[in-house]
Short mmCIF file of N, CA, C and O in Angstrom, two decimals:
data_model
loop_
_atom_site.label_atom_id
_atom_site.label_comp_id
_atom_site.label_asym_id
_atom_site.label_seq_id
_atom_site.Cartn_x
_atom_site.Cartn_y
_atom_site.Cartn_z
N MET A 1 7.00 13.41 -23.56
CA MET A 1 6.19 12.52 -24.36
C MET A 1 6.41 11.07 -23.93
O MET A 1 5.47 10.34 -23.75
N TYR A 2 7.71 10.69 -23.78
CA TYR A 2 8.01 9.33 -23.36
C TYR A 2 7.42 9.05 -21.99
O TYR A 2 6.91 7.97 -21.73
N GLU A 3 7.47 10.05 -21.09
CA GLU A 3 6.94 9.87 -19.74
C GLU A 3 5.44 9.59 -19.79
O GLU A 3 4.93 8.75 -19.06
N LYS A 4 4.73 10.30 -20.67
CA LYS A 4 3.28 10.09 -20.78
C LYS A 4 2.99 8.68 -21.29
O LYS A 4 2.10 8.00 -20.78
N ILE A 5 3.76 8.22 -22.28
CA ILE A 5 3.59 6.86 -22.80
C ILE A 5 3.94 5.86 -21.69
O ILE A 5 3.23 4.88 -21.48
N TYR A 6 5.02 6.13 -20.96
CA TYR A 6 5.44 5.24 -19.88
C TYR A 6 4.36 5.15 -18.81
O TYR A 6 4.06 4.08 -18.31
N ASN A 7 3.75 6.27 -18.48
CA ASN A 7 2.72 6.29 -17.44
C ASN A 7 1.47 5.53 -17.87
O ASN A 7 0.73 5.04 -17.03
N HIS A 8 1.22 5.43 -19.17
CA HIS A 8 0.02 4.76 -19.68
C HIS A 8 0.36 3.44 -20.36
O HIS A 8 -0.43 2.94 -21.16
N ARG A 9 1.49 2.87 -20.03
CA ARG A 9 1.95 1.67 -20.74
C ARG A 9 0.98 0.50 -20.60
O ARG A 9 0.76 -0.23 -21.54
N TYR A 10 0.36 0.35 -19.42
CA TYR A 10 -0.56 -0.78 -19.23
C TYR A 10 -1.82 -0.60 -20.07
O TYR A 10 -2.34 -1.55 -20.64
N SER A 11 -2.29 0.61 -20.18
CA SER A 11 -3.47 0.86 -21.00
C SER A 11 -3.15 0.62 -22.47
O SER A 11 -3.96 0.05 -23.20
N ILE A 12 -1.98 1.05 -22.91
CA ILE A 12 -1.58 0.85 -24.30
C ILE A 12 -1.45 -0.63 -24.60
O ILE A 12 -1.91 -1.12 -25.64
N ILE A 13 -0.84 -1.39 -23.68
CA ILE A 13 -0.70 -2.83 -23.86
C ILE A 13 -2.08 -3.48 -23.93
O ILE A 13 -2.33 -4.35 -24.75
N PHE A 14 -3.01 -3.02 -23.09
CA PHE A 14 -4.37 -3.55 -23.08
C PHE A 14 -5.04 -3.33 -24.43
O PHE A 14 -5.66 -4.25 -24.99
N VAL A 15 -4.92 -2.15 -25.00
CA VAL A 15 -5.54 -1.85 -26.30
C VAL A 15 -4.91 -2.71 -27.39
O VAL A 15 -5.61 -3.26 -28.25
N ILE A 16 -3.59 -2.86 -27.36
CA ILE A 16 -2.91 -3.67 -28.37
C ILE A 16 -3.36 -5.13 -28.26
O ILE A 16 -3.59 -5.79 -29.28
N LEU A 17 -3.52 -5.63 -27.04
CA LEU A 17 -4.00 -7.00 -26.86
C LEU A 17 -5.42 -7.17 -27.41
O LEU A 17 -5.72 -8.18 -28.04
N ILE A 18 -6.27 -6.19 -27.18
CA ILE A 18 -7.64 -6.26 -27.70
C ILE A 18 -7.61 -6.32 -29.23
O ILE A 18 -8.31 -7.13 -29.85
N ILE A 19 -6.78 -5.48 -29.82
CA ILE A 19 -6.69 -5.46 -31.30
C ILE A 19 -6.13 -6.79 -31.80
O ILE A 19 -6.65 -7.36 -32.77
N ALA A 20 -5.10 -7.31 -31.13
CA ALA A 20 -4.50 -8.57 -31.56
C ALA A 20 -5.49 -9.73 -31.43
O ALA A 20 -5.61 -10.56 -32.34
N ILE A 21 -6.21 -9.78 -30.34
CA ILE A 21 -7.20 -10.85 -30.14
C ILE A 21 -8.32 -10.73 -31.17
O ILE A 21 -8.77 -11.73 -31.73
N SER A 22 -8.74 -9.51 -31.44
CA SER A 22 -9.79 -9.31 -32.43
C SER A 22 -9.32 -9.73 -33.81
O SER A 22 -10.07 -10.37 -34.57
N ALA A 23 -8.07 -9.39 -34.16
CA ALA A 23 -7.54 -9.78 -35.46
C ALA A 23 -7.43 -11.31 -35.56
O ALA A 23 -7.76 -11.90 -36.59
N TRP A 24 -6.98 -11.93 -34.49
CA TRP A 24 -6.88 -13.38 -34.49
C TRP A 24 -8.27 -13.99 -34.64
O TRP A 24 -8.46 -14.93 -35.40
N TYR A 25 -9.23 -13.44 -33.95
CA TYR A 25 -10.60 -13.95 -34.02
C TYR A 25 -11.15 -13.80 -35.43
O TYR A 25 -11.81 -14.69 -35.95
N LEU A 26 -10.87 -12.66 -36.06
CA LEU A 26 -11.41 -12.41 -37.39
C LEU A 26 -10.72 -13.24 -38.48
O LEU A 26 -11.37 -13.78 -39.37
N PHE A 27 -9.40 -13.32 -38.42
CA PHE A 27 -8.65 -13.87 -39.55
C PHE A 27 -7.93 -15.18 -39.26
O PHE A 27 -7.58 -15.90 -40.17
N GLY A 28 -7.68 -15.48 -37.98
CA GLY A 28 -6.85 -16.63 -37.69
C GLY A 28 -7.58 -17.85 -37.20
O GLY A 28 -7.11 -18.96 -37.32
N SER A 29 -8.72 -17.66 -36.62
CA SER A 29 -9.43 -18.77 -36.02
C SER A 29 -10.19 -19.55 -37.09
O SER A 29 -10.92 -19.00 -37.88
N GLU A 30 -10.01 -20.88 -37.07
CA GLU A 30 -10.71 -21.69 -38.06
C GLU A 30 -12.16 -21.93 -37.65
O GLU A 30 -13.05 -21.99 -38.49
N SER A 31 -12.44 -22.05 -36.38
CA SER A 31 -13.80 -22.35 -35.95
C SER A 31 -14.59 -21.08 -35.68
O SER A 31 -15.81 -21.10 -35.73
N GLY A 32 -13.93 -20.00 -35.35
CA GLY A 32 -14.64 -18.77 -35.02
C GLY A 32 -14.53 -17.77 -36.13
O GLY A 32 -14.17 -18.08 -37.25
N GLY A 33 -14.88 -16.54 -35.86
CA GLY A 33 -14.76 -15.48 -36.84
C GLY A 33 -15.88 -15.51 -37.84
O GLY A 33 -16.90 -16.16 -37.66
N THR A 34 -15.63 -14.84 -38.92
CA THR A 34 -16.67 -14.72 -39.94
C THR A 34 -16.21 -15.21 -41.29
O THR A 34 -16.78 -14.85 -42.30
N THR A 35 -15.16 -16.04 -41.32
CA THR A 35 -14.67 -16.50 -42.62
C THR A 35 -15.70 -17.41 -43.29
O THR A 35 -16.01 -17.23 -44.45
N GLY A 36 -16.22 -18.36 -42.56
CA GLY A 36 -17.33 -19.19 -43.04
C GLY A 36 -17.15 -19.75 -44.43
O GLY A 36 -16.08 -20.12 -44.85
N ASN A 37 -18.22 -19.79 -45.17
CA ASN A 37 -18.25 -20.31 -46.52
C ASN A 37 -17.76 -19.24 -47.49
O ASN A 37 -18.22 -18.12 -47.46
N ASN A 38 -16.85 -19.60 -48.39
CA ASN A 38 -16.31 -18.63 -49.35
C ASN A 38 -17.38 -18.12 -50.31
O ASN A 38 -17.23 -17.06 -50.90
N ASN A 39 -18.43 -18.87 -50.49
CA ASN A 39 -19.49 -18.46 -51.41
C ASN A 39 -20.39 -17.40 -50.78
O ASN A 39 -21.12 -16.71 -51.48
N ASP A 40 -20.37 -17.26 -49.46
CA ASP A 40 -21.25 -16.32 -48.78
C ASP A 40 -20.50 -15.02 -48.48
O ASP A 40 -20.23 -14.68 -47.33
N VAL A 41 -20.17 -14.27 -49.52
CA VAL A 41 -19.39 -13.04 -49.38
C VAL A 41 -20.18 -11.99 -48.62
O VAL A 41 -19.64 -11.31 -47.74
N GLN A 42 -21.45 -11.83 -48.94
CA GLN A 42 -22.25 -10.81 -48.27
C GLN A 42 -22.36 -11.11 -46.77
O GLN A 42 -22.25 -10.22 -45.94
N GLY A 43 -22.56 -12.35 -46.41
CA GLY A 43 -22.63 -12.74 -45.00
C GLY A 43 -21.30 -12.48 -44.29
O GLY A 43 -21.27 -12.03 -43.15
N THR A 44 -20.22 -12.74 -45.01
CA THR A 44 -18.89 -12.49 -44.43
C THR A 44 -18.68 -11.01 -44.19
O THR A 44 -18.18 -10.60 -43.14
N VAL A 45 -19.07 -10.19 -45.17
CA VAL A 45 -18.91 -8.74 -45.03
C VAL A 45 -19.75 -8.25 -43.85
O VAL A 45 -19.27 -7.44 -43.04
N HIS A 46 -20.98 -8.70 -43.74
CA HIS A 46 -21.83 -8.29 -42.62
C HIS A 46 -21.24 -8.76 -41.28
O HIS A 46 -21.29 -8.05 -40.28
N GLY A 47 -20.71 -9.97 -41.31
CA GLY A 47 -20.07 -10.48 -40.09
C GLY A 47 -18.86 -9.65 -39.69
O GLY A 47 -18.66 -9.34 -38.51
N ILE A 48 -18.06 -9.28 -40.68
CA ILE A 48 -16.89 -8.43 -40.41
C ILE A 48 -17.34 -7.08 -39.88
O ILE A 48 -16.74 -6.53 -38.94
N MET A 49 -18.39 -6.53 -40.46
CA MET A 49 -18.90 -5.24 -39.98
C MET A 49 -19.35 -5.36 -38.53
O MET A 49 -19.09 -4.47 -37.70
N GLY A 50 -20.02 -6.47 -38.20
CA GLY A 50 -20.44 -6.69 -36.80
C GLY A 50 -19.23 -6.82 -35.88
O GLY A 50 -19.21 -6.25 -34.78
N ASP A 51 -18.24 -7.57 -36.37
CA ASP A 51 -17.02 -7.71 -35.57
C ASP A 51 -16.34 -6.36 -35.38
O ASP A 51 -15.83 -6.05 -34.31
N ASN A 52 -16.31 -5.55 -36.43
CA ASN A 52 -15.70 -4.21 -36.33
C ASN A 52 -16.45 -3.35 -35.31
O ASN A 52 -15.84 -2.58 -34.59
N ARG A 53 -17.77 -3.48 -35.28
CA ARG A 53 -18.54 -2.73 -34.28
C ARG A 53 -18.16 -3.18 -32.86
O ARG A 53 -18.00 -2.36 -31.95
N GLU A 54 -18.01 -4.49 -32.69
CA GLU A 54 -17.59 -5.01 -31.38
C GLU A 54 -16.21 -4.52 -31.01
O GLU A 54 -15.95 -4.15 -29.87
N ILE A 55 -15.30 -4.52 -31.97
CA ILE A 55 -13.95 -4.01 -31.73
C ILE A 55 -14.01 -2.53 -31.36
O ILE A 55 -13.33 -2.08 -30.45
N GLY A 56 -14.84 -1.79 -32.09
CA GLY A 56 -15.00 -0.36 -31.79
C GLY A 56 -15.51 -0.15 -30.37
O GLY A 56 -15.02 0.73 -29.65
N LYS A 57 -16.48 -0.97 -29.95
CA LYS A 57 -16.98 -0.87 -28.58
C LYS A 57 -15.87 -1.18 -27.57
O LYS A 57 -15.73 -0.50 -26.56
N SER A 58 -15.09 -2.21 -27.87
CA SER A 58 -13.98 -2.58 -26.98
C SER A 58 -12.96 -1.46 -26.89
O SER A 58 -12.45 -1.14 -25.81
N ILE A 59 -12.66 -0.86 -28.02
CA ILE A 59 -11.69 0.25 -28.04
C ILE A 59 -12.26 1.44 -27.27
O ILE A 59 -11.55 2.09 -26.50
N ASP A 60 -13.55 1.73 -27.46
CA ASP A 60 -14.18 2.82 -26.71
C ASP A 60 -14.10 2.56 -25.20
O ASP A 60 -13.82 3.48 -24.42
N GLN A 61 -14.35 1.32 -24.81
CA GLN A 61 -14.25 0.98 -23.39
C GLN A 61 -12.82 1.15 -22.90
O GLN A 61 -12.59 1.65 -21.79
N ALA A 62 -11.87 0.74 -23.71
CA ALA A 62 -10.45 0.90 -23.33
C ALA A 62 -10.10 2.37 -23.18
O ALA A 62 -9.40 2.76 -22.24
N VAL A 63 -10.61 3.20 -24.08
CA VAL A 63 -10.35 4.64 -24.00
C VAL A 63 -10.97 5.20 -22.72
O VAL A 63 -10.36 6.03 -22.04
N GLU A 64 -12.17 4.75 -22.38
CA GLU A 64 -12.80 5.20 -21.13
C GLU A 64 -11.96 4.79 -19.92
O GLU A 64 -11.77 5.58 -19.00
N HIS A 65 -11.44 3.57 -19.95
CA HIS A 65 -10.60 3.10 -18.84
C HIS A 65 -9.31 3.92 -18.76
O HIS A 65 -8.85 4.25 -17.66
N ILE A 66 -8.75 4.24 -19.90
CA ILE A 66 -7.53 5.06 -19.92
C ILE A 66 -7.83 6.44 -19.34
O ILE A 66 -7.06 6.97 -18.54
N GLY A 67 -8.97 7.03 -19.74
CA GLY A 67 -9.36 8.33 -19.20
C GLY A 67 -9.55 8.29 -17.70
O GLY A 67 -9.11 9.19 -16.97
N ALA A 68 -10.20 7.22 -17.22
CA ALA A 68 -10.40 7.08 -15.77
C ALA A 68 -9.06 6.91 -15.06
O ALA A 68 -8.85 7.48 -13.98
N ALA A 69 -8.16 6.16 -15.67
CA ALA A 69 -6.83 5.96 -15.06
C ALA A 69 -6.06 7.27 -15.02
O ALA A 69 -5.38 7.57 -14.04
N GLU A 70 -6.18 8.08 -16.08
CA GLU A 70 -5.50 9.39 -16.10
C GLU A 70 -6.03 10.28 -14.97
O GLU A 70 -5.26 10.93 -14.27
N LYS A 71 -7.35 10.29 -14.81
CA LYS A 71 -7.94 11.10 -13.73
C LYS A 71 -7.47 10.62 -12.36
O LYS A 71 -7.17 11.42 -11.49
N GLU A 72 -7.40 9.31 -12.21
CA GLU A 72 -6.95 8.76 -10.93
C GLU A 72 -5.49 9.12 -10.67
O GLU A 72 -5.11 9.46 -9.55
N LEU A 73 -4.67 9.08 -11.72
CA LEU A 73 -3.27 9.47 -11.57
C LEU A 73 -3.15 10.94 -11.20
O LEU A 73 -2.31 11.31 -10.37
N GLU A 74 -3.97 11.78 -11.80
CA GLU A 74 -3.96 13.21 -11.47
C GLU A 74 -4.35 13.42 -10.01
O GLU A 74 -3.73 14.22 -9.30
N ARG A 75 -5.39 12.71 -9.57
CA ARG A 75 -5.81 12.84 -8.16
C ARG A 75 -4.70 12.37 -7.22
O ARG A 75 -4.44 12.99 -6.19
N ALA A 76 -4.04 11.28 -7.58
CA ALA A 76 -2.95 10.77 -6.74
C ALA A 76 -1.80 11.76 -6.71
O ALA A 76 -1.20 11.99 -5.65
N ASN A 77 -1.49 12.37 -7.85
CA ASN A 77 -0.42 13.36 -7.90
C ASN A 77 -0.75 14.57 -7.03
O ASN A 77 0.10 15.06 -6.29
N GLU A 78 -1.99 15.03 -7.11
CA GLU A 78 -2.42 16.17 -6.27
C GLU A 78 -2.33 15.81 -4.80
O GLU A 78 -1.88 16.61 -3.98
N ALA A 79 -2.73 14.59 -4.46
CA ALA A 79 -2.66 14.15 -3.06
C ALA A 79 -1.20 14.10 -2.59
O ALA A 79 -0.90 14.50 -1.46
N ASN A 80 -0.31 13.63 -3.45
CA ASN A 80 1.11 13.60 -3.10
C ASN A 80 1.67 15.00 -2.89
O ASN A 80 2.46 15.23 -1.98
N GLN A 81 1.25 15.94 -3.75
CA GLN A 81 1.71 17.32 -3.59
C GLN A 81 1.20 17.91 -2.29
O GLN A 81 1.94 18.60 -1.58
N ARG A 82 -0.07 17.64 -1.97
CA ARG A 82 -0.62 18.14 -0.70
C ARG A 82 0.13 17.54 0.48
O ARG A 82 0.46 18.23 1.45
N ALA A 83 0.43 16.26 0.41
CA ALA A 83 1.15 15.59 1.50
C ALA A 83 2.55 16.20 1.65
O ALA A 83 3.02 16.42 2.77
N GLY A 84 3.21 16.47 0.54
CA GLY A 84 4.53 17.10 0.59
C GLY A 84 4.46 18.47 1.24
O GLY A 84 5.33 18.83 2.04
N HIS A 85 3.43 19.23 0.89
CA HIS A 85 3.26 20.57 1.48
C HIS A 85 3.01 20.46 2.98
O HIS A 85 3.58 21.21 3.78
N ILE A 86 2.16 19.52 3.38
CA ILE A 86 1.87 19.32 4.80
C ILE A 86 3.14 18.91 5.54
O ILE A 86 3.41 19.39 6.65
N LEU A 87 3.93 18.03 4.93
CA LEU A 87 5.18 17.61 5.56
C LEU A 87 6.15 18.77 5.74
O LEU A 87 6.80 18.90 6.77
N SER A 88 6.24 19.63 4.71
CA SER A 88 7.16 20.77 4.83
C SER A 88 6.67 21.73 5.91
O SER A 88 7.48 22.28 6.67
N GLU A 89 5.35 21.93 6.00
CA GLU A 89 4.82 22.79 7.07
C GLU A 89 5.10 22.16 8.43
O GLU A 89 5.46 22.86 9.38
N GLY A 90 4.93 20.85 8.52
CA GLY A 90 5.20 20.15 9.77
C GLY A 90 6.67 20.28 10.17
O GLY A 90 6.99 20.48 11.34
N LYS A 91 7.56 20.19 9.19
CA LYS A 91 8.99 20.33 9.48
C LYS A 91 9.28 21.73 9.99
O LYS A 91 10.05 21.90 10.95
N GLU A 92 8.67 22.72 9.38
CA GLU A 92 8.88 24.10 9.85
C GLU A 92 8.40 24.24 11.29
O GLU A 92 9.06 24.88 12.11
N ARG A 93 7.27 23.64 11.60
CA ARG A 93 6.74 23.72 12.96
C ARG A 93 7.64 22.99 13.95
O ARG A 93 7.86 23.45 15.07
N VAL A 94 8.15 21.84 13.54
CA VAL A 94 9.06 21.09 14.41
C VAL A 94 10.33 21.90 14.65
O VAL A 94 10.82 21.97 15.79
N ASP A 95 10.86 22.52 13.60
CA ASP A 95 12.05 23.35 13.76
C ASP A 95 11.79 24.51 14.71
O ASP A 95 12.62 24.82 15.57
N ALA A 96 10.64 25.15 14.55
CA ALA A 96 10.29 26.26 15.44
C ALA A 96 10.14 25.77 16.87
O ALA A 96 10.62 26.40 17.82
N GLY A 97 9.50 24.63 17.06
CA GLY A 97 9.35 24.04 18.39
C GLY A 97 10.69 23.70 19.01
O GLY A 97 10.92 23.92 20.21
N SER A 98 11.61 23.17 18.21
CA SER A 98 12.94 22.84 18.70
C SER A 98 13.67 24.10 19.16
O SER A 98 14.36 24.09 20.19
N GLY A 99 13.51 25.17 18.40
CA GLY A 99 14.12 26.44 18.80
C GLY A 99 13.57 26.93 20.12
O GLY A 99 14.32 27.41 20.98
N ILE A 100 12.27 26.82 20.30
CA ILE A 100 11.64 27.25 21.56
C ILE A 100 12.16 26.40 22.71
O ILE A 100 12.48 26.91 23.79
N VAL A 101 12.27 25.09 22.50
CA VAL A 101 12.78 24.19 23.55
C VAL A 101 14.21 24.57 23.92
O VAL A 101 14.57 24.63 25.11
N ARG A 102 15.06 24.86 22.93
CA ARG A 102 16.45 25.26 23.21
C ARG A 102 16.48 26.55 24.04
O ARG A 102 17.23 26.66 25.01
N GLU A 103 15.64 27.52 23.67
CA GLU A 103 15.59 28.77 24.42
C GLU A 103 15.14 28.52 25.85
O GLU A 103 15.69 29.09 26.80
N LEU A 104 14.13 27.67 26.04
CA LEU A 104 13.65 27.37 27.38
C LEU A 104 14.73 26.66 28.20
O LEU A 104 14.87 26.92 29.40
N GLN A 105 15.49 25.78 27.57
CA GLN A 105 16.57 25.09 28.28
C GLN A 105 17.64 26.09 28.72
O GLN A 105 18.16 26.01 29.83
N GLN A 106 17.96 27.04 27.83
CA GLN A 106 18.93 28.07 28.19
C GLN A 106 18.40 28.93 29.34
O GLN A 106 19.13 29.23 30.29
N ASP A 107 17.12 29.33 29.26
CA ASP A 107 16.52 30.12 30.34
C ASP A 107 16.52 29.34 31.64
O ASP A 107 16.79 29.90 32.72
N ASN A 108 16.23 28.05 31.56
CA ASN A 108 16.22 27.20 32.74
C ASN A 108 17.62 27.11 33.35
O ASN A 108 17.78 27.19 34.57
N SER A 109 18.64 26.97 32.51
CA SER A 109 20.02 26.93 33.01
C SER A 109 20.38 28.23 33.70
O SER A 109 21.01 28.24 34.76
N ARG A 110 20.00 29.36 33.09
CA ARG A 110 20.27 30.67 33.70
C ARG A 110 19.54 30.79 35.04
O ARG A 110 20.11 31.29 36.02
N ALA A 111 18.30 30.33 35.09
CA ALA A 111 17.54 30.41 36.33
C ALA A 111 18.19 29.55 37.42
O ALA A 111 18.28 29.97 38.58
N LYS A 112 18.67 28.36 37.05
CA LYS A 112 19.35 27.50 38.02
C LYS A 112 20.62 28.18 38.53
O LYS A 112 20.93 28.12 39.72
N GLN A 113 21.35 28.81 37.63
CA GLN A 113 22.57 29.50 38.03
C GLN A 113 22.25 30.66 38.97
O GLN A 113 22.93 30.86 39.98
N ILE A 114 21.20 31.40 38.67
CA ILE A 114 20.78 32.50 39.54
C ILE A 114 20.42 31.96 40.92
O ILE A 114 20.81 32.53 41.96
N LEU A 115 19.67 30.85 40.98
CA LEU A 115 19.31 30.25 42.26
C LEU A 115 20.55 29.80 43.03
O LEU A 115 20.65 29.98 44.25
N ARG A 116 21.52 29.21 42.36
CA ARG A 116 22.76 28.79 43.01
C ARG A 116 23.50 30.00 43.57
O ARG A 116 24.02 29.97 44.70
N ASP A 117 23.53 31.09 42.78
CA ASP A 117 24.19 32.31 43.24
C ASP A 117 23.49 32.87 44.46
O ASP A 117 24.14 33.31 45.43
N ILE A 118 22.15 32.84 44.48
CA ILE A 118 21.39 33.35 45.62
C ILE A 118 21.66 32.48 46.84
O ILE A 118 21.88 33.00 47.95
N GLU A 119 21.64 31.16 46.67
CA GLU A 119 21.91 30.27 47.79
C GLU A 119 23.32 30.48 48.34
O GLU A 119 23.54 30.50 49.56
N LEU A 120 24.28 30.68 47.44
CA LEU A 120 25.66 30.91 47.87
C LEU A 120 25.76 32.22 48.62
O LEU A 120 26.41 32.30 49.67
N ALA A 121 25.07 33.24 48.13
CA ALA A 121 25.09 34.54 48.81
C ALA A 121 24.43 34.42 50.18
O ALA A 121 24.91 35.01 51.17
N ASN A 122 23.36 33.68 50.29
CA ASN A 122 22.69 33.49 51.58
C ASN A 122 23.59 32.74 52.56
O ASN A 122 23.61 33.05 53.75
N LYS A 123 24.32 31.75 52.09
CA LYS A 123 25.22 30.99 52.96
C LYS A 123 26.34 31.89 53.48
O LYS A 123 26.73 31.81 54.63
N LYS A 124 26.83 32.77 52.60
CA LYS A 124 27.90 33.69 53.02
C LYS A 124 27.37 34.65 54.07
O LYS A 124 28.06 34.98 55.03
N ARG A 125 26.16 35.14 53.92
CA ARG A 125 25.58 36.08 54.90
C ARG A 125 25.37 35.40 56.24
O ARG A 125 25.58 36.01 57.29
N THR A 126 24.92 34.15 56.21
CA THR A 126 24.69 33.45 57.46
C THR A 126 26.01 33.15 58.16
O THR A 126 26.08 33.17 59.39
N LYS A 127 27.07 32.92 57.42
CA LYS A 127 28.37 32.67 58.01
C LYS A 127 28.93 33.96 58.62
O LYS A 127 29.62 33.95 59.61
N GLU A 128 28.65 35.09 57.97
CA GLU A 128 29.17 36.38 58.43
C GLU A 128 28.45 36.81 59.68
O GLU A 128 28.98 37.59 60.49
N LYS A 129 27.29 36.43 59.96
CA LYS A 129 26.54 36.87 61.14
C LYS A 129 26.93 36.14 62.34
O LYS A 129 27.61 35.74 62.98
#
């Protein structure tokens, strides 16, 4: 649970900032908001309702952004898993290739030794004749 909150911390902070700014706009700002004239209660209520609709739209947009971010994180995670799998396959291939190279080097050493033995045997035969 904590990991999920940690992964979405920027989105959560964004939503909290939107709510805080909206609250400040509604209740704290002297020049803005809908406080207006105390005698105009109906206008204030309608203004608050309009502001609430705007806040709702902002929250909906934030939720959409969070959803898009979650999808992007899932795609990135899948890409990382694929890359890890490819790397492990590559390591297996490198290990197999290294084994083949070692075998070829051993075969090459044996072949060189056989050639040396043949040359030595030929030299002995030529000396004996």
